[in-house]
Tab-separated table of C-alpha atoms in Angstrom:
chain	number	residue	atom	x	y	z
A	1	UNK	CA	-106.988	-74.401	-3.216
A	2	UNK	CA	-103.834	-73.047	-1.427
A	3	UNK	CA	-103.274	-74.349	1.922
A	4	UNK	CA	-104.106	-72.739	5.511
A	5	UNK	CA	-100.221	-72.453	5.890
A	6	UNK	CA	-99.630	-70.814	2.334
A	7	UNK	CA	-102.332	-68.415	2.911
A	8	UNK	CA	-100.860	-67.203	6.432
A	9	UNK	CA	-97.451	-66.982	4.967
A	10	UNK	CA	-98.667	-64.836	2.016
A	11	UNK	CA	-100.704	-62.771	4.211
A	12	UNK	CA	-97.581	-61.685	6.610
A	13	UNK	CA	-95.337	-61.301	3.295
A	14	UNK	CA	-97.593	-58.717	2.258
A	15	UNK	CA	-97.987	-57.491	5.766
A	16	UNK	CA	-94.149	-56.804	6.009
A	17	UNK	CA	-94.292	-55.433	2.516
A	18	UNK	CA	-96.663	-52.918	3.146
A	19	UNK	CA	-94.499	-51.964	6.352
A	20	UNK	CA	-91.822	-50.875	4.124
A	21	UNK	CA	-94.260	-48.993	1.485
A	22	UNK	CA	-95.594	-47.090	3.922
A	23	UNK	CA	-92.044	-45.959	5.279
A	24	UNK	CA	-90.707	-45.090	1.997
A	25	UNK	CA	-93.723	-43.197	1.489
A	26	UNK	CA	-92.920	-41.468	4.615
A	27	UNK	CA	-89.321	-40.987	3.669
A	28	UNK	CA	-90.436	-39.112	0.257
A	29	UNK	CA	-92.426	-37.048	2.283
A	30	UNK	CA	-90.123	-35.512	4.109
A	31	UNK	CA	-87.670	-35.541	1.492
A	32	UNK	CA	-90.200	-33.778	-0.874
A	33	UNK	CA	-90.665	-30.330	1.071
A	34	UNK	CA	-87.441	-29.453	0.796
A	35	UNK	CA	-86.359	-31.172	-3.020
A	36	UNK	CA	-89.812	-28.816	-3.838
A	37	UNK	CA	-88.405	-25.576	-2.213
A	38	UNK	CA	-84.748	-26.006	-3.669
A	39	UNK	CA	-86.524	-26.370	-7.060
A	40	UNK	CA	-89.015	-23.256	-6.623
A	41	UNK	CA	-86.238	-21.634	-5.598
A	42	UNK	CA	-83.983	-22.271	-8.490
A	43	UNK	CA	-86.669	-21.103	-11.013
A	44	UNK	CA	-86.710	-17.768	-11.043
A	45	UNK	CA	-82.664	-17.062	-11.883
A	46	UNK	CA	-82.598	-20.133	-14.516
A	47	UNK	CA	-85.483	-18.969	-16.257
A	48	UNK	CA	-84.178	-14.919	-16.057
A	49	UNK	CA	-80.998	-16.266	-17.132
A	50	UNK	CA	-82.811	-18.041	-20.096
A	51	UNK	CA	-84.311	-15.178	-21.465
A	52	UNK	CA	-81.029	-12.777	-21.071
A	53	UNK	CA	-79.568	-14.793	-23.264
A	54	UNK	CA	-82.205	-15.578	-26.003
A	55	UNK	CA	-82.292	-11.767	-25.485
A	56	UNK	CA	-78.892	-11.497	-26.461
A	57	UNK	CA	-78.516	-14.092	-29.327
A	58	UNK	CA	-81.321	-12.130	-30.983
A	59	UNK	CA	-79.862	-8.906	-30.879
A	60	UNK	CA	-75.949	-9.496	-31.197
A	61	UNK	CA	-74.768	-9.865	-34.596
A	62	UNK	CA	-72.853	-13.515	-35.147
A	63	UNK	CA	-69.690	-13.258	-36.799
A	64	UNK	CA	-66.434	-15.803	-36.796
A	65	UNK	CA	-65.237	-14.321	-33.609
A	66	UNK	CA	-68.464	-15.007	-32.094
A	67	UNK	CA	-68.391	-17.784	-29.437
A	68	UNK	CA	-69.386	-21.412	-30.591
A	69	UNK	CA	-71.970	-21.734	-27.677
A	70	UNK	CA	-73.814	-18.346	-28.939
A	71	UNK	CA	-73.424	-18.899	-33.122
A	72	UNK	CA	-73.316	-22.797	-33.598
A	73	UNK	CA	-70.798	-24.930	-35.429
A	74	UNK	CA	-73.322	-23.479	-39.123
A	75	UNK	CA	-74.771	-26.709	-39.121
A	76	UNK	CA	-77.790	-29.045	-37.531
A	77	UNK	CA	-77.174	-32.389	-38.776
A	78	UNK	CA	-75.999	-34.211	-35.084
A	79	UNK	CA	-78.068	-33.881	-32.007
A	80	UNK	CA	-76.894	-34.678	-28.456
A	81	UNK	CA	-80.122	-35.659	-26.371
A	82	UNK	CA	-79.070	-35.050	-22.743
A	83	UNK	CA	-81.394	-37.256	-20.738
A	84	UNK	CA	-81.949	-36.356	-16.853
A	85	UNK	CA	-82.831	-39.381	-14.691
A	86	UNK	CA	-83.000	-40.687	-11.151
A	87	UNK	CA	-80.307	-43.353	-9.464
A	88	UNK	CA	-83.016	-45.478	-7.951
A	89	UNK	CA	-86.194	-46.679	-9.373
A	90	UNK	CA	-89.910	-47.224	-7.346
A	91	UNK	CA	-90.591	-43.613	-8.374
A	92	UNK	CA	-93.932	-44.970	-10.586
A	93	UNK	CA	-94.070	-43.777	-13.958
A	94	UNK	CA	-91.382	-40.767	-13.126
A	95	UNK	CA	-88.106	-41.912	-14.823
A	96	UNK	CA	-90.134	-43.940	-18.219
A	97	UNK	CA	-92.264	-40.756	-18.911
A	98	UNK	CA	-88.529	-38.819	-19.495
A	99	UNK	CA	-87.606	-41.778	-21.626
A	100	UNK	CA	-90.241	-41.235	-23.822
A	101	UNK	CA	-90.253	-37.837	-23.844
A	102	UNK	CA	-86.753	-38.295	-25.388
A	103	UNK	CA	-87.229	-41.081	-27.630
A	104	UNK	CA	-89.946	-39.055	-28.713
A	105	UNK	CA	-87.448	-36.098	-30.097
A	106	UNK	CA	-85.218	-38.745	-31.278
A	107	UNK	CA	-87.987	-39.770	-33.339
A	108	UNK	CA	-88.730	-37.106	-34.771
A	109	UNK	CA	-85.386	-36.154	-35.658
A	110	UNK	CA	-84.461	-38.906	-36.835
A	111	UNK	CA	-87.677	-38.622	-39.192
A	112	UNK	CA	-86.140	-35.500	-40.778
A	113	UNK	CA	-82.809	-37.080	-41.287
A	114	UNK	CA	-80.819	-36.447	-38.369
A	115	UNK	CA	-78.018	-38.110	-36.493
A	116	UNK	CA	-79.118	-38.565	-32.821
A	117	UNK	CA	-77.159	-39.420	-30.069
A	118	UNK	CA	-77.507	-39.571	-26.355
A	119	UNK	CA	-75.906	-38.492	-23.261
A	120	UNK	CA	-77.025	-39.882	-19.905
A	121	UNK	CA	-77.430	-38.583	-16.640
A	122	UNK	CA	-78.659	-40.703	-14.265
A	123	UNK	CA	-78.844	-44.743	-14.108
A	124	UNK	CA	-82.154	-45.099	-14.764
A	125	UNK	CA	-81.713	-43.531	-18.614
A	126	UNK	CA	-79.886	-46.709	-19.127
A	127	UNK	CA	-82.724	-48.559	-20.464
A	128	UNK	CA	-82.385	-46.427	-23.346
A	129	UNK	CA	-79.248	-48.689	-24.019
A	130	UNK	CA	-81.619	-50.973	-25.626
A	131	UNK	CA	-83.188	-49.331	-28.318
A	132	UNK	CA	-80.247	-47.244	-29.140
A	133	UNK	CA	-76.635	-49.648	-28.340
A	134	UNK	CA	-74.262	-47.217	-30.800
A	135	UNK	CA	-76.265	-43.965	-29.858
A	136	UNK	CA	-75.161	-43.655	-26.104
A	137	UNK	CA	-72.040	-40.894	-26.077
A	138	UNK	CA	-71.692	-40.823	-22.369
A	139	UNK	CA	-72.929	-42.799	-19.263
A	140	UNK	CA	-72.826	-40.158	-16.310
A	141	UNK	CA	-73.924	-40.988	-12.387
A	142	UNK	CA	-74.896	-38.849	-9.908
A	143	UNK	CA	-74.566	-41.305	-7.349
A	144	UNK	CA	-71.298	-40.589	-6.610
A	145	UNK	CA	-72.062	-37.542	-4.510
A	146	UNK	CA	-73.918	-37.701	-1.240
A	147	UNK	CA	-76.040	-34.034	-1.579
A	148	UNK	CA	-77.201	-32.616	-5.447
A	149	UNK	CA	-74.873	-29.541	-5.672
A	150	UNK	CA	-74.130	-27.192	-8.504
A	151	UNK	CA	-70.501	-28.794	-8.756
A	152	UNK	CA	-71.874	-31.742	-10.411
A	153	UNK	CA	-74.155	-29.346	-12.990
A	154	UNK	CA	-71.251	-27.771	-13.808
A	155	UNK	CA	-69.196	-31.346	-14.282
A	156	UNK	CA	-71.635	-32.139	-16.888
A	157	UNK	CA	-72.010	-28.704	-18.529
A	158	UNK	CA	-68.197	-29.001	-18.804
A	159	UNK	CA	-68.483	-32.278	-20.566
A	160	UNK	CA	-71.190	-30.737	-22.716
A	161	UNK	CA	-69.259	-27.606	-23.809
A	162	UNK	CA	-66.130	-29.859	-24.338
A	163	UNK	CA	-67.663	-32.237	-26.597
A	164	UNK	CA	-69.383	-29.156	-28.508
A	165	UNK	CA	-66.561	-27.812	-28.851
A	166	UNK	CA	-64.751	-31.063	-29.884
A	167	UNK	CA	-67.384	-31.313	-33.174
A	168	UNK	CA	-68.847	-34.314	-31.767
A	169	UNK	CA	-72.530	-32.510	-32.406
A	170	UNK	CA	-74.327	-29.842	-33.260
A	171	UNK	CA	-76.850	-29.334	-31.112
A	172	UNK	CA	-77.931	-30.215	-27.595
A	173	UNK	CA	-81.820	-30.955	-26.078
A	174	UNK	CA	-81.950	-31.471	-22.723
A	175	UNK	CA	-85.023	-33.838	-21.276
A	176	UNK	CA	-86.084	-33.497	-17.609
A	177	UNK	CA	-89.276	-33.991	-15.676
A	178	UNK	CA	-90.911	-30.255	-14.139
A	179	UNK	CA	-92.062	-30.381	-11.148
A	180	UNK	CA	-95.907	-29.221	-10.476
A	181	UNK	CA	-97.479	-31.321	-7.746
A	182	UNK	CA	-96.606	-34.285	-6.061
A	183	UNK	CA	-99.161	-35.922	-8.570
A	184	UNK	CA	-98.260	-34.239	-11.349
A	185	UNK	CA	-94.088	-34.037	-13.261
A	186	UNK	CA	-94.389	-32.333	-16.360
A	187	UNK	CA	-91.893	-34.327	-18.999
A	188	UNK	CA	-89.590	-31.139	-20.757
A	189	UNK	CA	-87.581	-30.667	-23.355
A	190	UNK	CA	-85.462	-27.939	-24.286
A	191	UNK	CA	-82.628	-26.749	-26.338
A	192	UNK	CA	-79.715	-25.913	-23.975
A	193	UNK	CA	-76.280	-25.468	-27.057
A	194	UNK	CA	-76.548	-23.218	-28.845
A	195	UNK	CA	-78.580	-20.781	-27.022
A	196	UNK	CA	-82.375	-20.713	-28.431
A	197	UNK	CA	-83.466	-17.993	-30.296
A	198	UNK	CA	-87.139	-17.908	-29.255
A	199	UNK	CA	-89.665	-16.420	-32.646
A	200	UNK	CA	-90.699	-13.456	-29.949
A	201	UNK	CA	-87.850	-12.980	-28.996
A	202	UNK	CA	-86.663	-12.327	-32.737
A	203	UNK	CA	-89.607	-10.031	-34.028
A	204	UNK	CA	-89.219	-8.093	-30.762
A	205	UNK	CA	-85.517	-7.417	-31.404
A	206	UNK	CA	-86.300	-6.786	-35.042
A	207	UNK	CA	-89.267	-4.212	-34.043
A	208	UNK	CA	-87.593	-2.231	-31.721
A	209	UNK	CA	-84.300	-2.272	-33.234
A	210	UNK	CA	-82.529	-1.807	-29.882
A	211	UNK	CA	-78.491	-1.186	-30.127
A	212	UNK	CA	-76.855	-3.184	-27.270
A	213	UNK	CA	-74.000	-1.633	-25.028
A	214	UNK	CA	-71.641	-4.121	-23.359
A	215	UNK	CA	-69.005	-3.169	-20.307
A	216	UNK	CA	-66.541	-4.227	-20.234
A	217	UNK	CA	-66.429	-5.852	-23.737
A	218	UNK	CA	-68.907	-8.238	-25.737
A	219	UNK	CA	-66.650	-11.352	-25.529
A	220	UNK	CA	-65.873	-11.235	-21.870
A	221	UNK	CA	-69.416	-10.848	-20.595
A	222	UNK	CA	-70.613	-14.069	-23.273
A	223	UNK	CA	-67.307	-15.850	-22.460
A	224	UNK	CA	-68.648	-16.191	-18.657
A	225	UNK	CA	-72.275	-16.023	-18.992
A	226	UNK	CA	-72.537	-18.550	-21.984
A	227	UNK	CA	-71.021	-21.564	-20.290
A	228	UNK	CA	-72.705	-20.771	-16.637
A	229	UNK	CA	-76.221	-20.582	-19.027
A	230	UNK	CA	-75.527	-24.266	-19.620
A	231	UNK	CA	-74.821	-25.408	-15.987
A	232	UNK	CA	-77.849	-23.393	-14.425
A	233	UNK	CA	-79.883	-25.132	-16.845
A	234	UNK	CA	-78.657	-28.615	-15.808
A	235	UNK	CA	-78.572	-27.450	-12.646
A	236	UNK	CA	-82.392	-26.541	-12.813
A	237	UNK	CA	-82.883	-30.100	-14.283
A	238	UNK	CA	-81.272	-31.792	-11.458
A	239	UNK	CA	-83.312	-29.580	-8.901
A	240	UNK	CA	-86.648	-30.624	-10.493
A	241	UNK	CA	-86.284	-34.008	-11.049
A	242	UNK	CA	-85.067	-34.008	-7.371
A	243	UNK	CA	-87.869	-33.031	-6.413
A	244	UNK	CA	-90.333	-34.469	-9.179
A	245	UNK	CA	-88.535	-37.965	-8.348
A	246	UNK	CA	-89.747	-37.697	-4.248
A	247	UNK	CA	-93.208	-36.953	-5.241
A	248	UNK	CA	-93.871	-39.546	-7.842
A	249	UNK	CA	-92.522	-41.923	-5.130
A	250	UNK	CA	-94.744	-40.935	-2.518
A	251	UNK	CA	-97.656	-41.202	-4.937
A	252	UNK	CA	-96.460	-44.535	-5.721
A	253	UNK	CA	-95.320	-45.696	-2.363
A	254	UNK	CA	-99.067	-44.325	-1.250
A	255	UNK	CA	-100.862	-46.926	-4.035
A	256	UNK	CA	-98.523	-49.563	-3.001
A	257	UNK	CA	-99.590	-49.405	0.022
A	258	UNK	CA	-103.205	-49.186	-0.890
A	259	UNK	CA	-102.821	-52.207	-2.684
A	260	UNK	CA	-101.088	-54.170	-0.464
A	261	UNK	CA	-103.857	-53.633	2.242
A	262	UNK	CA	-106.601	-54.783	-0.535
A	263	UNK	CA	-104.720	-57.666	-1.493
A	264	UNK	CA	-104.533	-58.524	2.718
A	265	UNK	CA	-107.964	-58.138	3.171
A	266	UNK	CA	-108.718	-60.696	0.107
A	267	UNK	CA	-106.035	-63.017	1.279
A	268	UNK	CA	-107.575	-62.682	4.822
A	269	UNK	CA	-111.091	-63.407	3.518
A	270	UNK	CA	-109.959	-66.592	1.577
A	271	UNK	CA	-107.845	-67.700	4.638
A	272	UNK	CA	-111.297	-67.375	6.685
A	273	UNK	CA	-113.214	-69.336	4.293
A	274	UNK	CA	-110.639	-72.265	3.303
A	275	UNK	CA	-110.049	-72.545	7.524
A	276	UNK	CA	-114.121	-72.615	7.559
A	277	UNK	CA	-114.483	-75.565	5.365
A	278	UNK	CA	-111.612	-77.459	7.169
A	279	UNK	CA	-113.634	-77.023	10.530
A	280	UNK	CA	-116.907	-78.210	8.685
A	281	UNK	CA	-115.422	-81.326	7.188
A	282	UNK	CA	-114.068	-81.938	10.136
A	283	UNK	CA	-117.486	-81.518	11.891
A	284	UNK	CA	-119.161	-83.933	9.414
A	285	UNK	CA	-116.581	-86.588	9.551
A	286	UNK	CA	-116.695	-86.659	13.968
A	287	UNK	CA	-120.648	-86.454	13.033
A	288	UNK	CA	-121.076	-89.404	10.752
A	289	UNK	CA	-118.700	-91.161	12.865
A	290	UNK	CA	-120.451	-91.100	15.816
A	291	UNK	CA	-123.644	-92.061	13.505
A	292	UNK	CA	-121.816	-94.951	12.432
A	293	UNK	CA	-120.735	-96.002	16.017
């Protein structure tokens, strides 16, 4: 049985531990109103910039002199998985459930014969390090700047676009977490180079058999919008986990700090019981003492 001592020095390192649960917890509260409004706010042009351009990849007829981002390099044998994490961990189950997500498509790809690679963006994709050591392309932090800004989404997208057009692969998934509640992050993939061609949007184009006007000229408009598609889309990434990241903290934080108070009040009850039986043996020894006397 653990000593009176032992017991009261557990009891105040869980006290103190608790302290700072509870201020994190705080901390991702206040951080999360406004991660949660810069990601709302991001939707609506990322997602109307999503379908403009699966708009215009079914309707625009590839040729050689279309651009790589729009066509494709003709093939589909390498995949680039871009993997969106945090920099710091104690977010629960919020950075593993985008790991998973991706090994998940690697998986799967790699069941149908692909080559699958990886490009991380964030620290905490580094476990993926261990199950793939030759598949990691790129190791990118976001650390490095104080405030999430489009100039690093477009640092990336650069990098992207580069090593597309390098030949280094074929096609690109990007893996985030979407943000729905501060209990719930939605784990998302989707296919950011070349532009996807949703099914709808296909049969729609093919049923209506729209012609498509562009001013000033077809290459200049996709020249500009095709490489600011990708960074809006990492962009949108980076603004949802931002704000997916805050509220699976606070969630966490919140049960930390749950648990830590259960975990006093046992510790408090067994400290009350062992310092009990020390005062009764003591009793019975002074008692049968003074019998003896």
């Amino acid at each position: 049985m653990a000593s009176l001592k032992a017991l009261k020095v557990r009891i105040n390192s869980v006290k103190s531990t608790q302290k700072i649960t509870k201020a994190m917890k705080m901390v991702a509260a206040a951080k999360l109103r406004r991660a949660q409004e810069a990601a709302v706010a991001g939707r609506p042009y990322a997602e109307r910039l999503e379908g403009v351009m699966a708009s215009l990849a079914s309707k625009v007829t590839v040729s050689e002199s279309s651009p790589k981002l729009l066509a494709g390099t003709g093939k589909d044998q390498v995949h680039l998985i871009v993997v969106a994490t945090s920099e710091r961990g104690l977010a629960g189950a919020f950075n593993t459930n985008i790991v998973r997500a991706a090994r998940k498509k690697a998986e799967e790809l790699e069941g149908q014969g692909k080559t699958v690679r990886f490009y991380l963006a964030g620290k905490k994709g580094r476990v993926l390090k261990r199950f793939y050591p030759n598949g990691i392309v790129a190791d990118h932090e976001l650390g490095q700047h104080k405030t999430l800004g489009f100039e690093q989404a477009r640092e990336i997208a650069d990098d992207l676009i580069r090593r597309f057009e390098a030949g280094e692969f074929d096609v690109a998934h990007l893996f985030y977490a979407k943000f729905q509640s501060a209990l719930v992050q939605i784990p998302t993939g989707m296919q950011i180079i070349p532009v996807a061609v949703p099914i709808d949007a296909v049969s729609s184009a093919n049923d209506g058999g729209a012609a498509v006007t562009y001013e000033p000229d077809e290459e200049a408009i996709l020249a500009d919008l095709l490489p600011r598609n990708v960074a809006i889309q990492v962009f949108r990434a980076m603004l949802e986990n931002a704000a997916s990241e805050q509220g699976s903290r606070m969630n966490a934080m919140d049960n930390a700090t749950r648990n830590a108070g259960d975990m006093i009040n046992r510790l408090s009850i067994q400290y009350n019981r062992t310092r009990q039986a020390a005062i009764t043996t003591e009793l019975v020894e002074i008692i049968s003492g003074a019998e003896a006397l």
